[in-house]
GROMACS .gro file of N, CA and C in nm:
model
  426
    1UNK      N    1   1.808  -1.750   1.296
    1UNK     CA    2   1.679  -1.706   1.245
    1UNK      C    3   1.572  -1.809   1.277
    2UNK      N    4   1.452  -1.759   1.300
    2UNK     CA    5   1.341  -1.848   1.327
    2UNK      C    6   1.264  -1.874   1.199
    3UNK      N    7   1.170  -1.968   1.206
    3UNK     CA    8   1.088  -2.000   1.089
    3UNK      C    9   1.002  -1.882   1.046
    4UNK      N   10   0.975  -1.789   1.135
    4UNK     CA   11   0.889  -1.677   1.102
    4UNK      C   12   0.965  -1.547   1.084
    5UNK      N   13   1.095  -1.552   1.073
    5UNK     CA   14   1.177  -1.432   1.053
    5UNK      C   15   1.149  -1.377   0.913
    6UNK      N   16   1.092  -1.256   0.903
    6UNK     CA   17   1.058  -1.201   0.772
    6UNK      C   18   1.176  -1.190   0.677
    7UNK      N   19   1.298  -1.177   0.726
    7UNK     CA   20   1.413  -1.165   0.636
    7UNK      C   21   1.436  -1.293   0.556
    8UNK      N   22   1.375  -1.402   0.598
    8UNK     CA   23   1.390  -1.528   0.526
    8UNK      C   24   1.303  -1.535   0.402
    9UNK      N   25   1.195  -1.460   0.396
    9UNK     CA   26   1.104  -1.470   0.282
    9UNK      C   27   1.068  -1.336   0.219
   10UNK      N   28   1.109  -1.226   0.276
   10UNK     CA   29   1.077  -1.095   0.218
   10UNK      C   30   1.188  -1.045   0.127
   11UNK      N   31   1.148  -0.993   0.014
   11UNK     CA   32   1.242  -0.924  -0.075
   11UNK      C   33   1.244  -0.778  -0.031
   12UNK      N   34   1.361  -0.717  -0.026
   12UNK     CA   35   1.374  -0.579   0.017
   12UNK      C   36   1.433  -0.496  -0.096
   13UNK      N   37   1.361  -0.393  -0.135
   13UNK     CA   38   1.405  -0.299  -0.238
   13UNK      C   39   1.418  -0.162  -0.173
   14UNK      N   40   1.538  -0.106  -0.172
   14UNK     CA   41   1.561   0.027  -0.114
   14UNK      C   42   1.561   0.133  -0.223
   15UNK      N   43   1.509   0.251  -0.188
   15UNK     CA   44   1.505   0.362  -0.283
   15UNK      C   45   1.506   0.494  -0.208
   16UNK      N   46   1.533   0.601  -0.281
   16UNK     CA   47   1.528   0.736  -0.227
   16UNK      C   48   1.416   0.812  -0.297
   17UNK      N   49   1.352   0.902  -0.222
   17UNK     CA   50   1.250   0.986  -0.283
   17UNK      C   51   1.313   1.079  -0.385
   18UNK      N   52   1.236   1.111  -0.486
   18UNK     CA   53   1.278   1.208  -0.587
   18UNK      C   54   1.195   1.335  -0.567
   19UNK      N   55   1.250   1.447  -0.605
   19UNK     CA   56   1.182   1.575  -0.590
   19UNK      C   57   1.043   1.570  -0.656
   20UNK      N   58   1.035   1.507  -0.773
   20UNK     CA   59   0.909   1.500  -0.846
   20UNK      C   60   0.804   1.412  -0.782
   21UNK      N   61   0.839   1.336  -0.678
   21UNK     CA   62   0.743   1.251  -0.608
   21UNK      C   63   0.652   1.332  -0.516
   22UNK      N   64   0.695   1.454  -0.482
   22UNK     CA   65   0.623   1.536  -0.385
   22UNK      C   66   0.517   1.619  -0.458
   23UNK      N   67   0.396   1.618  -0.403
   23UNK     CA   68   0.288   1.693  -0.467
   23UNK      C   69   0.270   1.831  -0.401
   24UNK      N   70   0.169   1.903  -0.443
   24UNK     CA   71   0.148   2.040  -0.394
   24UNK      C   72   0.110   2.045  -0.247
   25UNK      N   73   0.072   1.931  -0.189
   25UNK     CA   74   0.040   1.925  -0.046
   25UNK      C   75   0.163   1.893   0.039
   26UNK      N   76   0.279   1.876  -0.025
   26UNK     CA   77   0.403   1.856   0.048
   26UNK      C   78   0.432   1.714   0.090
   27UNK      N   79   0.358   1.618   0.037
   27UNK     CA   80   0.386   1.478   0.067
   27UNK      C   81   0.390   1.399  -0.064
   28UNK      N   82   0.430   1.273  -0.055
   28UNK     CA   83   0.437   1.189  -0.175
   28UNK      C   84   0.296   1.164  -0.226
   29UNK      N   85   0.277   1.190  -0.355
   29UNK     CA   86   0.147   1.170  -0.419
   29UNK      C   87   0.114   1.021  -0.422
   30UNK      N   88  -0.014   0.990  -0.404
   30UNK     CA   89  -0.056   0.850  -0.393
   30UNK      C   90  -0.020   0.768  -0.517
   31UNK      N   91  -0.025   0.825  -0.635
   31UNK     CA   92   0.006   0.747  -0.755
   31UNK      C   93   0.153   0.707  -0.759
   32UNK      N   94   0.241   0.779  -0.694
   32UNK     CA   95   0.383   0.745  -0.691
   32UNK      C   96   0.407   0.612  -0.619
   33UNK      N   97   0.320   0.580  -0.524
   33UNK     CA   98   0.336   0.455  -0.451
   33UNK      C   99   0.328   0.334  -0.545
   34UNK      N  100   0.240   0.341  -0.645
   34UNK     CA  101   0.231   0.230  -0.740
   34UNK      C  102   0.361   0.215  -0.818
   35UNK      N  103   0.428   0.326  -0.845
   35UNK     CA  104   0.559   0.320  -0.909
   35UNK      C  105   0.662   0.253  -0.821
   36UNK      N  106   0.658   0.281  -0.691
   36UNK     CA  107   0.751   0.216  -0.599
   36UNK      C  108   0.727   0.064  -0.598
   37UNK      N  109   0.599   0.023  -0.599
   37UNK     CA  110   0.567  -0.120  -0.601
   37UNK      C  111   0.617  -0.184  -0.730
   38UNK      N  112   0.599  -0.114  -0.841
   38UNK     CA  113   0.646  -0.166  -0.970
   38UNK      C  114   0.798  -0.183  -0.969
   39UNK      N  115   0.870  -0.082  -0.920
   39UNK     CA  116   1.016  -0.090  -0.914
   39UNK      C  117   1.059  -0.209  -0.829
   40UNK      N  118   0.991  -0.230  -0.717
   40UNK     CA  119   1.025  -0.342  -0.628
   40UNK      C  120   1.000  -0.476  -0.698
   41UNK      N  121   0.887  -0.488  -0.768
   41UNK     CA  122   0.857  -0.612  -0.841
   41UNK      C  123   0.961  -0.639  -0.949
   42UNK      N  124   1.000  -0.535  -1.022
   42UNK     CA  125   1.099  -0.553  -1.128
   42UNK      C  126   1.232  -0.602  -1.071
   43UNK      N  127   1.273  -0.547  -0.957
   43UNK     CA  128   1.397  -0.594  -0.894
   43UNK      C  129   1.382  -0.737  -0.845
   44UNK      N  130   1.268  -0.769  -0.786
   44UNK     CA  131   1.245  -0.901  -0.729
   44UNK      C  132   1.247  -1.010  -0.836
   45UNK      N  133   1.179  -0.986  -0.947
   45UNK     CA  134   1.161  -1.090  -1.048
   45UNK      C  135   1.254  -1.078  -1.168
   46UNK      N  136   1.322  -0.964  -1.184
   46UNK     CA  137   1.411  -0.949  -1.298
   46UNK      C  138   1.553  -0.908  -1.255
   47UNK      N  139   1.567  -0.792  -1.193
   47UNK     CA  140   1.698  -0.738  -1.161
   47UNK      C  141   1.782  -0.827  -1.073
   48UNK      N  142   1.727  -0.867  -0.959
   48UNK     CA  143   1.804  -0.951  -0.866
   48UNK      C  144   1.841  -1.086  -0.927
   49UNK      N  145   1.747  -1.157  -0.992
   49UNK     CA  146   1.788  -1.285  -1.053
   49UNK      C  147   1.898  -1.268  -1.159
   50UNK      N  148   1.888  -1.166  -1.242
   50UNK     CA  149   1.990  -1.145  -1.346
   50UNK      C  150   2.126  -1.122  -1.282
   51UNK      N  151   2.130  -1.037  -1.177
   51UNK     CA  152   2.257  -1.011  -1.109
   51UNK      C  153   2.315  -1.136  -1.044
   52UNK      N  154   2.228  -1.231  -1.005
   52UNK     CA  155   2.273  -1.356  -0.942
   52UNK      C  156   2.301  -1.466  -1.044
   53UNK      N  157   2.285  -1.435  -1.174
   53UNK     CA  158   2.307  -1.535  -1.278
   53UNK      C  159   2.193  -1.632  -1.293
   54UNK      N  160   2.076  -1.595  -1.242
   54UNK     CA  161   1.958  -1.679  -1.253
   54UNK      C  162   1.868  -1.628  -1.366
   55UNK      N  163   1.777  -1.713  -1.407
   55UNK     CA  164   1.681  -1.676  -1.510
   55UNK      C  165   1.570  -1.590  -1.446
   56UNK      N  166   1.542  -1.472  -1.503
   56UNK     CA  167   1.434  -1.390  -1.446
   56UNK      C  168   1.297  -1.452  -1.475
   57UNK      N  169   1.200  -1.416  -1.394
   57UNK     CA  170   1.063  -1.462  -1.413
   57UNK      C  171   0.993  -1.361  -1.504
   58UNK      N  172   0.940  -1.410  -1.614
   58UNK     CA  173   0.872  -1.323  -1.712
   58UNK      C  174   0.733  -1.378  -1.739
   59UNK      N  175   0.656  -1.298  -1.812
   59UNK     CA  176   0.524  -1.346  -1.851
   59UNK      C  177   0.423  -1.344  -1.738
   60UNK      N  178   0.420  -1.233  -1.665
   60UNK     CA  179   0.320  -1.215  -1.560
   60UNK      C  180   0.251  -1.081  -1.584
   61UNK      N  181   0.125  -1.074  -1.550
   61UNK     CA  182   0.053  -0.947  -1.557
   61UNK      C  183  -0.020  -0.925  -1.425
   62UNK      N  184  -0.044  -0.799  -1.397
   62UNK     CA  185  -0.120  -0.762  -1.277
   62UNK      C  186  -0.268  -0.775  -1.307
   63UNK      N  187  -0.339  -0.850  -1.225
   63UNK     CA  188  -0.483  -0.863  -1.239
   63UNK      C  189  -0.557  -0.770  -1.144
   64UNK      N  190  -0.490  -0.734  -1.033
   64UNK     CA  191  -0.556  -0.650  -0.932
   64UNK      C  192  -0.452  -0.587  -0.841
   65UNK      N  193  -0.479  -0.463  -0.800
   65UNK     CA  194  -0.401  -0.394  -0.698
   65UNK      C  195  -0.496  -0.346  -0.588
   66UNK      N  196  -0.452  -0.356  -0.465
   66UNK     CA  197  -0.520  -0.294  -0.351
   66UNK      C  198  -0.412  -0.222  -0.273
   67UNK      N  199  -0.442  -0.099  -0.227
   67UNK     CA  200  -0.342  -0.025  -0.150
   67UNK      C  201  -0.410   0.054  -0.040
   68UNK      N  202  -0.351   0.049   0.078
   68UNK     CA  203  -0.397   0.126   0.193
   68UNK      C  204  -0.284   0.218   0.235
   69UNK      N  205  -0.315   0.347   0.244
   69UNK     CA  206  -0.216   0.447   0.285
   69UNK      C  207  -0.226   0.463   0.436
   70UNK      N  208  -0.117   0.437   0.505
   70UNK     CA  209  -0.118   0.433   0.652
   70UNK      C  210  -0.061   0.557   0.719
   71UNK      N  211   0.029   0.627   0.651
   71UNK     CA  212   0.098   0.740   0.713
   71UNK      C  213   0.146   0.830   0.601
   72UNK      N  214   0.132   0.963   0.613
   72UNK     CA  215   0.182   1.052   0.507
   72UNK      C  216   0.333   1.036   0.491
   73UNK      N  217   0.377   1.027   0.367
   73UNK     CA  218   0.519   1.016   0.338
   73UNK      C  219   0.568   1.154   0.297
   74UNK      N  220   0.645   1.215   0.388
   74UNK     CA  221   0.697   1.350   0.369
   74UNK      C  222   0.836   1.345   0.309
   75UNK      N  223   0.884   1.456   0.254
   75UNK     CA  224   1.020   1.456   0.198
   75UNK      C  225   1.124   1.411   0.301
   76UNK      N  226   1.214   1.326   0.257
   76UNK     CA  227   1.320   1.275   0.344
   76UNK      C  228   1.444   1.247   0.260
   77UNK      N  229   1.559   1.251   0.322
   77UNK     CA  230   1.682   1.215   0.253
   77UNK      C  231   1.723   1.072   0.288
   78UNK      N  232   1.650   1.008   0.377
   78UNK     CA  233   1.683   0.873   0.420
   78UNK      C  234   1.626   0.772   0.322
   79UNK      N  235   1.698   0.663   0.301
   79UNK     CA  236   1.643   0.559   0.213
   79UNK      C  237   1.515   0.500   0.271
   80UNK      N  238   1.424   0.469   0.183
   80UNK     CA  239   1.301   0.399   0.217
   80UNK      C  240   1.312   0.260   0.157
   81UNK      N  241   1.216   0.175   0.188
   81UNK     CA  242   1.220   0.042   0.129
   81UNK      C  243   1.080  -0.010   0.104
   82UNK      N  244   1.074  -0.099   0.008
   82UNK     CA  245   0.953  -0.176  -0.017
   82UNK      C  246   0.988  -0.320   0.017
   83UNK      N  247   0.918  -0.374   0.115
   83UNK     CA  248   0.935  -0.515   0.151
   83UNK      C  249   0.821  -0.591   0.084
   84UNK      N  250   0.855  -0.697   0.014
   84UNK     CA  251   0.759  -0.769  -0.069
   84UNK      C  252   0.768  -0.918  -0.041
   85UNK      N  253   0.652  -0.985  -0.034
   85UNK     CA  254   0.649  -1.128  -0.011
   85UNK      C  255   0.520  -1.187  -0.069
   86UNK      N  256   0.520  -1.317  -0.088
   86UNK     CA  257   0.406  -1.389  -0.144
   86UNK      C  258   0.321  -1.439  -0.028
   87UNK      N  259   0.190  -1.415  -0.039
   87UNK     CA  260   0.098  -1.461   0.066
   87UNK      C  261   0.016  -1.582   0.023
   88UNK      N  262   0.005  -1.603  -0.107
   88UNK     CA  263  -0.074  -1.715  -0.159
   88UNK      C  264  -0.022  -1.749  -0.298
   89UNK      N  265   0.002  -1.876  -0.325
   89UNK     CA  266   0.051  -1.918  -0.456
   89UNK      C  267  -0.038  -2.030  -0.510
   90UNK      N  268  -0.079  -2.013  -0.635
   90UNK     CA  269  -0.160  -2.113  -0.704
   90UNK      C  270  -0.093  -2.150  -0.835
   91UNK      N  271  -0.154  -2.237  -0.911
   91UNK     CA  272  -0.093  -2.286  -1.034
   91UNK      C  273  -0.075  -2.178  -1.139
   92UNK      N  274  -0.163  -2.078  -1.142
   92UNK     CA  275  -0.156  -1.975  -1.246
   92UNK      C  276  -0.159  -1.833  -1.191
   93UNK      N  277  -0.155  -1.820  -1.058
   93UNK     CA  278  -0.160  -1.686  -0.999
   93UNK      C  279  -0.097  -1.688  -0.861
   94UNK      N  280  -0.066  -1.569  -0.812
   94UNK     CA  281  -0.020  -1.556  -0.674
   94UNK      C  282  -0.048  -1.415  -0.625
   95UNK      N  283  -0.056  -1.402  -0.493
   95UNK     CA  284  -0.075  -1.272  -0.429
   95UNK      C  285   0.058  -1.225  -0.373
   96UNK      N  286   0.088  -1.100  -0.402
   96UNK     CA  287   0.211  -1.038  -0.358
   96UNK      C  288   0.175  -0.926  -0.261
   97UNK      N  289   0.228  -0.931  -0.139
   97UNK     CA  290   0.203  -0.828  -0.039
   97UNK      C  291   0.323  -0.735  -0.032
   98UNK      N  292   0.297  -0.609   0.003
   98UNK     CA  293   0.403  -0.509   0.011
   98UNK      C  294   0.384  -0.421   0.133
   99UNK      N  295   0.495  -0.369   0.184
   99UNK     CA  296   0.496  -0.258   0.278
   99UNK      C  297   0.595  -0.155   0.225
  100UNK      N  298   0.550  -0.032   0.212
  100UNK     CA  299   0.640   0.080   0.183
  100UNK      C  300   0.670   0.139   0.318
  101UNK      N  301   0.800   0.139   0.358
  101UNK     CA  302   0.831   0.169   0.498
  101UNK      C  303   0.972   0.221   0.516
  102UNK      N  304   0.995   0.266   0.638
  102UNK     CA  305   1.131   0.289   0.688
  102UNK      C  306   1.135   0.217   0.822
  103UNK      N  307   1.234   0.246   0.905
  103UNK     CA  308   1.244   0.176   1.034
  103UNK      C  309   1.135   0.216   1.133
  104UNK      N  310   1.075   0.334   1.112
  104UNK     CA  311   0.978   0.386   1.209
  104UNK      C  312   0.832   0.377   1.166
  105UNK      N  313   0.805   0.380   1.036
  105UNK     CA  314   0.667   0.386   0.990
  105UNK      C  315   0.642   0.294   0.871
  106UNK      N  316   0.519   0.245   0.863
  106UNK     CA  317   0.470   0.182   0.741
  106UNK      C  318   0.383   0.288   0.675
  107UNK      N  319   0.422   0.330   0.555
  107UNK     CA  320   0.351   0.437   0.485
  107UNK      C  321   0.236   0.384   0.401
  108UNK      N  322   0.253   0.265   0.348
  108UNK     CA  323   0.146   0.203   0.270
  108UNK      C  324   0.161   0.052   0.276
  109UNK      N  325   0.046  -0.016   0.273
  109UNK     CA  326   0.040  -0.161   0.260
  109UNK      C  327  -0.038  -0.190   0.133
  110UNK      N  328   0.006  -0.289   0.058
  110UNK     CA  329  -0.061  -0.319  -0.068
  110UNK      C  330  -0.058  -0.468  -0.095
  111UNK      N  331  -0.148  -0.510  -0.183
  111UNK     CA  332  -0.155  -0.648  -0.231
  111UNK      C  333  -0.182  -0.642  -0.380
  112UNK      N  334  -0.108  -0.723  -0.455
  112UNK     CA  335  -0.132  -0.737  -0.598
  112UNK      C  336  -0.160  -0.884  -0.629
  113UNK      N  337  -0.250  -0.907  -0.723
  113UNK     CA  338  -0.272  -1.042  -0.775
  113UNK      C  339  -0.202  -1.045  -0.910
  114UNK      N  340  -0.106  -1.135  -0.924
  114UNK     CA  341  -0.035  -1.153  -1.050
  114UNK      C  342  -0.075  -1.286  -1.111
  115UNK      N  343  -0.089  -1.287  -1.243
  115UNK     CA  344  -0.125  -1.409  -1.313
  115UNK      C  345  -0.021  -1.438  -1.421
  116UNK      N  346  -0.001  -1.567  -1.445
  116UNK     CA  347   0.091  -1.610  -1.550
  116UNK      C  348   0.024  -1.583  -1.684
  117UNK      N  349   0.103  -1.531  -1.779
  117UNK     CA  350   0.046  -1.489  -1.907
  117UNK      C  351   0.138  -1.527  -2.021
  118UNK      N  352   0.080  -1.588  -2.124
  118UNK     CA  353   0.153  -1.622  -2.246
  118UNK      C  354   0.136  -1.505  -2.343
  119UNK      N  355   0.242  -1.427  -2.359
  119UNK     CA  356   0.235  -1.306  -2.441
  119UNK      C  357   0.209  -1.340  -2.587
  120UNK      N  358   0.275  -1.443  -2.638
  120UNK     CA  359   0.259  -1.479  -2.779
  120UNK      C  360   0.119  -1.528  -2.810
  121UNK      N  361   0.061  -1.610  -2.723
  121UNK     CA  362  -0.074  -1.663  -2.745
  121UNK      C  363  -0.181  -1.567  -2.693
  122UNK      N  364  -0.140  -1.464  -2.618
  122UNK     CA  365  -0.233  -1.365  -2.562
  122UNK      C  366  -0.340  -1.431  -2.474
  123UNK      N  367  -0.292  -1.516  -2.383
  123UNK     CA  368  -0.386  -1.584  -2.293
  123UNK      C  369  -0.316  -1.620  -2.162
  124UNK      N  370  -0.397  -1.653  -2.063
  124UNK     CA  371  -0.343  -1.699  -1.935
  124UNK      C  372  -0.277  -1.835  -1.953
  125UNK      N  373  -0.187  -1.867  -1.862
  125UNK     CA  374  -0.118  -1.996  -1.864
  125UNK      C  375  -0.092  -2.037  -1.720
  126UNK      N  376  -0.029  -2.150  -1.700
  126UNK     CA  377   0.014  -2.193  -1.567
  126UNK      C  378   0.163  -2.160  -1.551
  127UNK      N  379   0.205  -2.140  -1.428
  127UNK     CA  380   0.347  -2.119  -1.402
  127UNK      C  381   0.423  -2.249  -1.426
  128UNK      N  382   0.546  -2.235  -1.472
  128UNK     CA  383   0.632  -2.352  -1.487
  128UNK      C  384   0.681  -2.396  -1.350
  129UNK      N  385   0.739  -2.513  -1.343
  129UNK     CA  386   0.794  -2.563  -1.217
  129UNK      C  387   0.900  -2.467  -1.165
  130UNK      N  388   0.988  -2.418  -1.253
  130UNK     CA  389   1.094  -2.326  -1.213
  130UNK      C  390   1.036  -2.195  -1.159
  131UNK      N  391   0.932  -2.146  -1.224
  131UNK     CA  392   0.868  -2.022  -1.177
  131UNK      C  393   0.803  -2.044  -1.041
  132UNK      N  394   0.737  -2.158  -1.022
  132UNK     CA  395   0.675  -2.187  -0.892
  132UNK      C  396   0.780  -2.196  -0.782
  133UNK      N  397   0.896  -2.256  -0.815
  133UNK     CA  398   1.004  -2.265  -0.716
  133UNK      C  399   1.057  -2.126  -0.681
  134UNK      N  400   1.073  -2.041  -0.780
  134UNK     CA  401   1.121  -1.905  -0.753
  134UNK      C  402   1.021  -1.829  -0.666
  135UNK      N  403   0.894  -1.833  -0.705
  135UNK     CA  404   0.789  -1.765  -0.629
  135UNK      C  405   0.783  -1.820  -0.486
  136UNK      N  406   0.803  -1.951  -0.471
  136UNK     CA  407   0.798  -2.016  -0.341
  136UNK      C  408   0.905  -1.967  -0.244
  137UNK      N  409   1.015  -1.912  -0.295
  137UNK     CA  410   1.119  -1.857  -0.206
  137UNK      C  411   1.065  -1.746  -0.117
  138UNK      N  412   0.963  -1.678  -0.167
  138UNK     CA  413   0.909  -1.560  -0.099
  138UNK      C  414   0.775  -1.587  -0.032
  139UNK      N  415   0.734  -1.713  -0.027
  139UNK     CA  416   0.607  -1.748   0.035
  139UNK      C  417   0.618  -1.741   0.186
  140UNK      N  418   0.537  -1.656   0.246
  140UNK     CA  419   0.539  -1.640   0.392
  140UNK      C  420   0.477  -1.761   0.457
  141UNK      N  421   0.531  -1.801   0.572
  141UNK     CA  422   0.469  -1.912   0.645
  141UNK      C  423   0.327  -1.875   0.686
  142UNK      N  424   0.239  -1.973   0.681
  142UNK     CA  425   0.098  -1.944   0.718
  142UNK      C  426   0.076  -1.943   0.866
   0.00000   0.00000   0.00000
């Protein structure tokens, strides 16, 4: 693998379309894409670490979402995937990039800004060293 091989820093979440994802126009409704991104984030920061015996990353909230729809997503029986990686990391926030895709098409590209949040104090906080290290695993080379 090279230093720029996406498999080294991208998290991959595979999923199948559900019947209810299809709207009256015969393609996946745009709001469903946000659900796919959420599912991918939950696996990246909670599901996968728990399965590996690691501590999940908690206490983050979404400050912003941006999404660009690139290609209509039609009903398919083939697995799709959300590839997710970090494009920028700071002391209390980071940007998470996504592609909803299969081997032939990118259906949507998105970016979310996540911020560290203290639920008990109801305020922003800084990421811990352990959280920064975990987030850094997915930081794409510049």
